[in-house]
Short mmCIF file of C-alpha atoms and ligand atoms in Angstrom, two decimals:
data_model
loop_
_atom_site.label_atom_id
_atom_site.label_comp_id
_atom_site.label_asym_id
_atom_site.label_seq_id
_atom_site.Cartn_x
_atom_site.Cartn_y
_atom_site.Cartn_z
CA UNK A 1 -10.28 31.92 -43.96
CA UNK A 2 -9.38 29.42 -46.47
CA UNK A 3 -8.86 25.96 -45.19
CA UNK A 4 -5.36 25.36 -46.80
CA UNK A 5 -4.18 28.50 -45.22
CA UNK A 6 -5.23 27.38 -41.51
CA UNK A 7 -2.84 26.99 -38.95
CA UNK A 8 -2.47 23.41 -37.80
CA UNK A 9 -2.48 21.68 -34.52
CA UNK A 10 -1.89 18.18 -33.09
CA UNK A 11 -3.56 17.24 -29.83
CA UNK A 12 -2.48 13.76 -28.64
CA UNK A 13 -5.25 12.15 -26.50
CA UNK A 14 -7.65 14.52 -28.02
CA UNK A 15 -10.48 12.30 -27.78
CA UNK A 16 -11.33 12.69 -24.25
CA UNK A 17 -10.83 15.22 -21.10
CA UNK A 18 -8.33 17.80 -21.12
CA UNK A 19 -7.03 16.90 -24.78
CA UNK A 20 -10.57 17.46 -26.08
CA UNK A 21 -11.12 20.59 -24.48
CA UNK A 22 -7.65 21.90 -25.90
CA UNK A 23 -8.69 20.86 -29.15
CA UNK A 24 -12.04 22.54 -29.03
CA UNK A 25 -10.14 25.66 -27.90
CA UNK A 26 -7.87 25.48 -30.64
CA UNK A 27 -10.59 24.99 -33.06
CA UNK A 28 -12.50 28.22 -31.92
CA UNK A 29 -9.09 29.99 -32.34
CA UNK A 30 -9.12 29.05 -36.05
CA UNK A 31 -6.81 26.02 -36.03
CA UNK A 32 -7.31 22.87 -38.20
CA UNK A 33 -6.98 20.36 -35.42
CA UNK A 34 -6.03 16.54 -35.57
CA UNK A 35 -6.92 14.61 -32.54
CA UNK A 36 -4.89 11.30 -31.86
CA UNK A 37 -5.49 8.39 -29.51
CA UNK A 38 -5.67 4.66 -29.63
CA UNK A 39 -9.51 4.21 -29.52
CA UNK A 40 -10.91 5.07 -32.99
CA UNK A 41 -14.38 4.96 -31.78
CA UNK A 42 -14.02 7.53 -29.21
CA UNK A 43 -11.97 9.67 -31.53
CA UNK A 44 -14.52 9.74 -34.20
CA UNK A 45 -17.39 10.75 -31.78
CA UNK A 46 -15.30 13.23 -30.45
CA UNK A 47 -14.18 14.54 -33.91
CA UNK A 48 -17.90 14.79 -35.14
CA UNK A 49 -18.80 16.88 -32.27
CA UNK A 50 -16.06 19.34 -32.27
CA UNK A 51 -15.16 19.50 -35.98
CA UNK A 52 -11.44 17.64 -35.69
CA UNK A 53 -9.68 15.40 -37.97
CA UNK A 54 -8.58 12.10 -36.36
CA UNK A 55 -5.70 9.79 -36.52
CA UNK A 56 -5.48 6.65 -34.27
CA UNK A 57 -1.95 5.34 -33.36
CA UNK A 58 -0.29 4.63 -30.09
CA UNK A 59 1.95 7.57 -29.49
CA UNK A 60 4.53 5.25 -27.42
CA UNK A 61 5.12 2.91 -30.41
CA UNK A 62 7.74 4.36 -32.85
CA UNK A 63 6.39 2.10 -35.88
CA UNK A 64 2.91 3.33 -35.38
CA UNK A 65 4.26 7.12 -35.05
CA UNK A 66 6.08 6.22 -38.37
CA UNK A 67 3.19 4.98 -40.12
CA UNK A 68 1.18 7.88 -38.92
CA UNK A 69 3.53 10.54 -40.26
CA UNK A 70 2.09 10.54 -43.86
CA UNK A 71 -1.20 11.65 -42.56
CA UNK A 72 -0.05 14.15 -40.13
CA UNK A 73 0.13 17.76 -41.21
CA UNK A 74 3.14 18.72 -43.51
CA UNK A 75 3.31 21.92 -41.25
CA UNK A 76 2.61 21.77 -37.55
CA UNK A 77 2.02 25.32 -35.91
CA UNK A 78 1.06 23.68 -32.44
CA UNK A 79 1.90 20.16 -30.98
CA UNK A 80 0.16 19.36 -27.78
CA UNK A 81 1.59 16.42 -26.02
CA UNK A 82 -1.41 15.71 -23.61
CA UNK A 83 -1.69 11.91 -23.94
CA UNK A 84 -0.89 10.05 -20.77
CA UNK A 85 -2.05 9.38 -17.44
CA UNK A 86 -1.24 7.60 -14.06
CA UNK A 87 -1.01 3.95 -15.29
CA UNK A 88 -1.06 2.59 -11.70
CA UNK A 89 -4.63 3.87 -11.26
CA UNK A 90 -6.82 0.78 -11.43
CA UNK A 91 -3.77 -1.59 -11.48
CA UNK A 92 -3.04 -4.36 -8.99
CA UNK A 93 -1.05 -3.39 -6.04
CA UNK A 94 2.75 -3.83 -6.39
CA UNK A 95 4.28 -6.49 -4.19
CA UNK A 96 7.26 -7.51 -6.03
CA UNK A 97 10.44 -5.64 -7.61
CA UNK A 98 9.50 -6.94 -11.03
CA UNK A 99 6.06 -5.31 -10.44
CA UNK A 100 7.74 -2.14 -9.18
CA UNK A 101 9.72 -2.01 -12.37
CA UNK A 102 6.68 -2.49 -14.49
CA UNK A 103 4.71 0.10 -12.70
CA UNK A 104 7.56 2.88 -13.36
CA UNK A 105 8.25 1.76 -16.80
CA UNK A 106 4.49 1.88 -17.73
CA UNK A 107 4.15 5.66 -16.19
CA UNK A 108 7.51 6.71 -18.05
CA UNK A 109 6.24 5.04 -21.42
CA UNK A 110 2.90 6.70 -21.09
CA UNK A 111 3.94 10.30 -19.95
CA UNK A 112 7.40 10.72 -21.31
CA UNK A 113 8.37 8.33 -24.22
CA UNK A 114 5.27 9.23 -26.24
CA UNK A 115 5.65 12.87 -25.98
CA UNK A 116 9.41 12.63 -26.85
CA UNK A 117 8.97 10.22 -29.95
CA UNK A 118 6.08 12.28 -31.42
CA UNK A 119 7.97 15.49 -30.91
CA UNK A 120 11.21 14.37 -32.48
CA UNK A 121 9.09 12.65 -35.34
CA UNK A 122 7.58 15.96 -36.16
CA UNK A 123 10.27 18.40 -35.07
CA UNK A 124 11.33 19.35 -38.64
CA UNK A 125 7.79 20.06 -39.51
CA UNK A 126 7.08 22.50 -36.59
CA UNK A 127 6.63 26.13 -38.17
CA UNK A 128 8.91 29.05 -37.27
CA UNK A 129 6.93 30.47 -34.41
CA UNK A 130 5.23 27.20 -33.60
CA UNK A 131 4.39 25.98 -30.22
CA UNK A 132 4.96 22.99 -28.19
CA UNK A 133 2.72 22.37 -24.98
CA UNK A 134 3.32 19.51 -22.74
CA UNK A 135 0.85 18.34 -20.05
CA UNK A 136 2.71 17.77 -16.98
CA UNK A 137 0.90 17.65 -13.59
CA UNK A 138 1.02 18.98 -9.97
CA UNK A 139 2.19 15.32 -9.28
CA UNK A 140 5.65 16.26 -10.52
CA UNK A 141 5.98 18.20 -7.16
CA UNK A 142 3.98 15.93 -4.86
CA UNK A 143 6.20 12.76 -5.01
CA UNK A 144 3.40 10.48 -6.58
CA UNK A 145 5.63 7.30 -7.33
CA UNK A 146 6.49 6.61 -10.91
CA UNK A 147 3.67 8.87 -12.33
CA UNK A 148 5.02 12.02 -10.51
CA UNK A 149 8.65 11.16 -11.42
CA UNK A 150 7.42 10.92 -15.20
CA UNK A 151 5.82 14.12 -15.01
CA UNK A 152 8.92 15.68 -13.28
CA UNK A 153 10.99 14.34 -16.45
CA UNK A 154 8.48 15.94 -18.89
CA UNK A 155 9.12 19.36 -17.16
CA UNK A 156 12.97 19.04 -17.41
CA UNK A 157 12.58 17.95 -20.92
CA UNK A 158 10.46 21.17 -21.65
CA UNK A 159 13.18 23.09 -20.58
CA UNK A 160 15.79 21.28 -22.89
CA UNK A 161 13.27 21.38 -25.72
CA UNK A 162 12.74 25.06 -25.35
CA UNK A 163 16.50 25.65 -25.70
CA UNK A 164 16.70 23.42 -28.77
CA UNK A 165 13.86 25.03 -30.70
CA UNK A 166 14.00 28.48 -29.48
CA UNK A 167 16.53 29.70 -32.26
CA UNK A 168 13.68 28.71 -34.66
CA UNK A 169 11.13 30.90 -32.88
CA UNK A 170 9.36 27.97 -31.51
CA UNK A 171 8.31 28.12 -27.88
CA UNK A 172 7.98 24.99 -25.44
CA UNK A 173 6.00 25.14 -22.30
CA UNK A 174 4.41 22.73 -19.94
CA UNK A 175 1.13 23.04 -18.02
CA UNK A 176 0.90 21.29 -14.64
CA UNK A 177 -2.77 20.72 -13.78
CA UNK A 178 -4.23 20.04 -10.35
CA UNK A 179 -7.21 17.87 -10.01
CA UNK A 180 -9.20 18.08 -13.18
CA UNK A 181 -12.87 16.41 -13.25
CA UNK A 182 -14.68 15.27 -16.36
CA UNK A 183 -11.89 13.23 -17.81
CA UNK A 184 -11.10 9.49 -17.83
CA UNK A 185 -8.04 10.00 -15.66
CA UNK A 186 -9.25 8.36 -12.50
CA UNK A 187 -11.63 5.92 -14.32
CA UNK A 188 -14.21 6.08 -11.34
CA UNK A 189 -11.32 5.21 -8.88
CA UNK A 190 -11.26 8.63 -6.75
CA UNK A 191 -13.13 8.41 -3.68
CA UNK A 192 -15.21 11.20 -2.43
CA UNK A 193 -12.95 11.44 0.74
CA UNK A 194 -9.72 11.74 -1.47
CA UNK A 195 -11.62 14.24 -3.88
CA UNK A 196 -12.41 16.43 -0.82
CA UNK A 197 -9.00 16.10 0.68
CA UNK A 198 -7.78 17.31 -2.71
CA UNK A 199 -10.00 20.35 -3.01
CA UNK A 200 -9.63 21.38 0.60
CA UNK A 201 -5.81 22.01 -0.34
CA UNK A 202 -6.67 24.53 -3.10
CA UNK A 203 -7.15 28.30 -2.61
CA UNK A 204 -10.29 28.13 -4.78
CA UNK A 205 -11.93 25.16 -3.03
CA UNK A 206 -12.91 23.51 -6.05
CA UNK A 207 -11.66 21.01 -8.68
CA UNK A 208 -10.58 22.16 -11.91
CA UNK A 209 -12.28 21.30 -15.55
CA UNK A 210 -10.86 20.84 -18.62
CA UNK A 211 -11.78 24.32 -19.90
CA UNK A 212 -9.41 25.72 -17.26
CA UNK A 213 -6.52 24.01 -18.56
CA UNK A 214 -7.61 24.54 -22.26
CA UNK A 215 -7.66 28.29 -21.58
CA UNK A 216 -4.06 28.43 -20.85
CA UNK A 217 -3.07 26.11 -23.75
CA UNK A 218 -5.00 28.68 -25.86
CA UNK A 219 -2.80 31.60 -24.50
CA UNK A 220 0.32 29.48 -25.16
CA UNK A 221 -0.78 28.44 -28.57
CA UNK A 222 -1.35 32.30 -29.70
CA UNK A 223 0.74 34.80 -31.16
CA UNK A 224 1.33 36.89 -28.02
CA UNK A 225 2.94 34.13 -25.83
CA UNK A 226 6.16 34.28 -28.08
CA UNK A 227 8.54 35.20 -25.40
CA UNK A 228 7.26 32.81 -22.88
CA UNK A 229 9.14 29.58 -23.04
CA UNK A 230 10.74 26.80 -21.02
CA UNK A 231 8.03 27.53 -18.40
CA UNK A 232 5.79 25.10 -16.35
CA UNK A 233 2.58 26.90 -15.57
CA UNK A 234 0.26 25.46 -12.88
CA UNK A 235 -3.46 25.34 -13.23
CA UNK A 236 -4.31 23.91 -9.97
CA UNK A 237 -6.46 26.60 -8.03
CA UNK A 238 -3.39 27.49 -6.05
CA UNK A 239 -3.00 23.97 -4.50
CA UNK A 240 -0.62 23.74 -1.55
N1 NAP B 301 -7.39 14.63 -14.83
C1 NAP B 301 -6.49 15.08 -14.09
O1 NAP B 301 -6.71 15.39 -12.59
C2 NAP B 301 -4.97 15.44 -14.31
C3 NAP B 301 -4.28 16.11 -13.52
C4 NAP B 301 -2.98 16.36 -14.02
C5 NAP B 301 -2.43 15.88 -15.30
N2 NAP B 301 -3.29 15.27 -16.10
C6 NAP B 301 -2.84 14.96 -17.22
O2 NAP B 301 -3.52 15.39 -18.36
C7 NAP B 301 -3.48 14.53 -19.56
C8 NAP B 301 -4.73 14.19 -20.00
O3 NAP B 301 -5.63 13.49 -19.00
P1 NAP B 301 -7.04 13.69 -18.72
O4 NAP B 301 -7.23 13.76 -17.37
O5 NAP B 301 -7.69 14.54 -19.91
O6 NAP B 301 -7.29 11.85 -18.87
P2 NAP B 301 -8.19 11.15 -20.06
O7 NAP B 301 -9.48 11.66 -20.44
O8 NAP B 301 -7.83 9.68 -19.58
O9 NAP B 301 -7.16 11.43 -21.48
C9 NAP B 301 -5.92 10.77 -21.67
C10 NAP B 301 -5.99 10.61 -23.31
O10 NAP B 301 -4.81 10.21 -23.43
C11 NAP B 301 -4.89 9.24 -24.60
N3 NAP B 301 -3.74 8.35 -24.51
C12 NAP B 301 -3.30 7.51 -23.50
N4 NAP B 301 -2.32 6.87 -23.58
C13 NAP B 301 -2.15 6.96 -24.89
C14 NAP B 301 -1.05 6.31 -25.82
N5 NAP B 301 -0.26 5.36 -25.44
N6 NAP B 301 -1.09 6.63 -27.24
C15 NAP B 301 -2.21 7.71 -27.66
N7 NAP B 301 -2.93 8.29 -26.78
C16 NAP B 301 -2.98 7.78 -25.53
C17 NAP B 301 -6.27 8.42 -24.23
O11 NAP B 301 -6.96 7.96 -25.19
P3 NAP B 301 -6.70 6.28 -25.90
O12 NAP B 301 -6.92 5.53 -24.29
O13 NAP B 301 -7.84 6.05 -26.67
O14 NAP B 301 -5.35 6.26 -26.19
C18 NAP B 301 -7.06 9.57 -23.48
O15 NAP B 301 -7.77 10.17 -24.69
C19 NAP B 301 -2.47 13.23 -19.11
O16 NAP B 301 -1.15 13.56 -19.65
C20 NAP B 301 -2.70 13.37 -17.48
O17 NAP B 301 -1.45 12.73 -16.98
C21 NAP B 301 -4.56 15.12 -15.66
#
């Protein structure tokens, strides 16, 4: 297919982990994919390996998004709001109200604000029958402090956005992964004991991998998922 006719996708946080696997899945499906993140070196290495384009900006910063708009695709067929993570991991224990405020705000900024800002910035560019895919977490239903609350916010916003964009033929869904290994999410901070306990609570008795999430993203990005919208799809091995 001529590259100018290719469908385009933006995958935030596409340099590592789940985002990288989703980008690979979309490239295999024929999309021209832009991966974004803050670390240009990480993005460039991944882009060379999987055949993506790169744009480095902080998705939580309005001015950086505005500056990136000129280089983002003029028509967006798929937007994957994947950038985020639990900003409490590796941070100092919270001992003050001010620290608690900072902890919750950091999680909301990382997991909610970035997705909301970028989606609004490119909303007019999303093609008819386009797709928005948000990455939530099992944490939205497990009471994981500010991180879990932020992911719960992403899920209710997913429903709102599905209603807003639905008349244009655009679907909006969220994927809620359980434990996914081979990502930078835990930064080495997941103990073997905690890992074993999480896996014990799954039906499959295994951790997930980025390709497990990418497979569902690939379905949601495809032409046959057009009547699936406003949904949260768990990819968690049936975790209790
Ligand atoms: N791994 C799990 O067990 C798990 C489970 C449930 C949900 N999730 C969710 O899955 C998503 C991907 O996480 P992951 O596990 O693949 O971890 P990861 O490897 O740490 O990926 C997160 C990516 O987001 C990017 N990012 C973070 N903040 C950003 C910002 N402000 N602006 C631009 N890019 C930003 C990071 O790149 P830079 O640092 O270079 O910006 C990184 O590439 C996250 O939303 C996470 O909450 C993960």
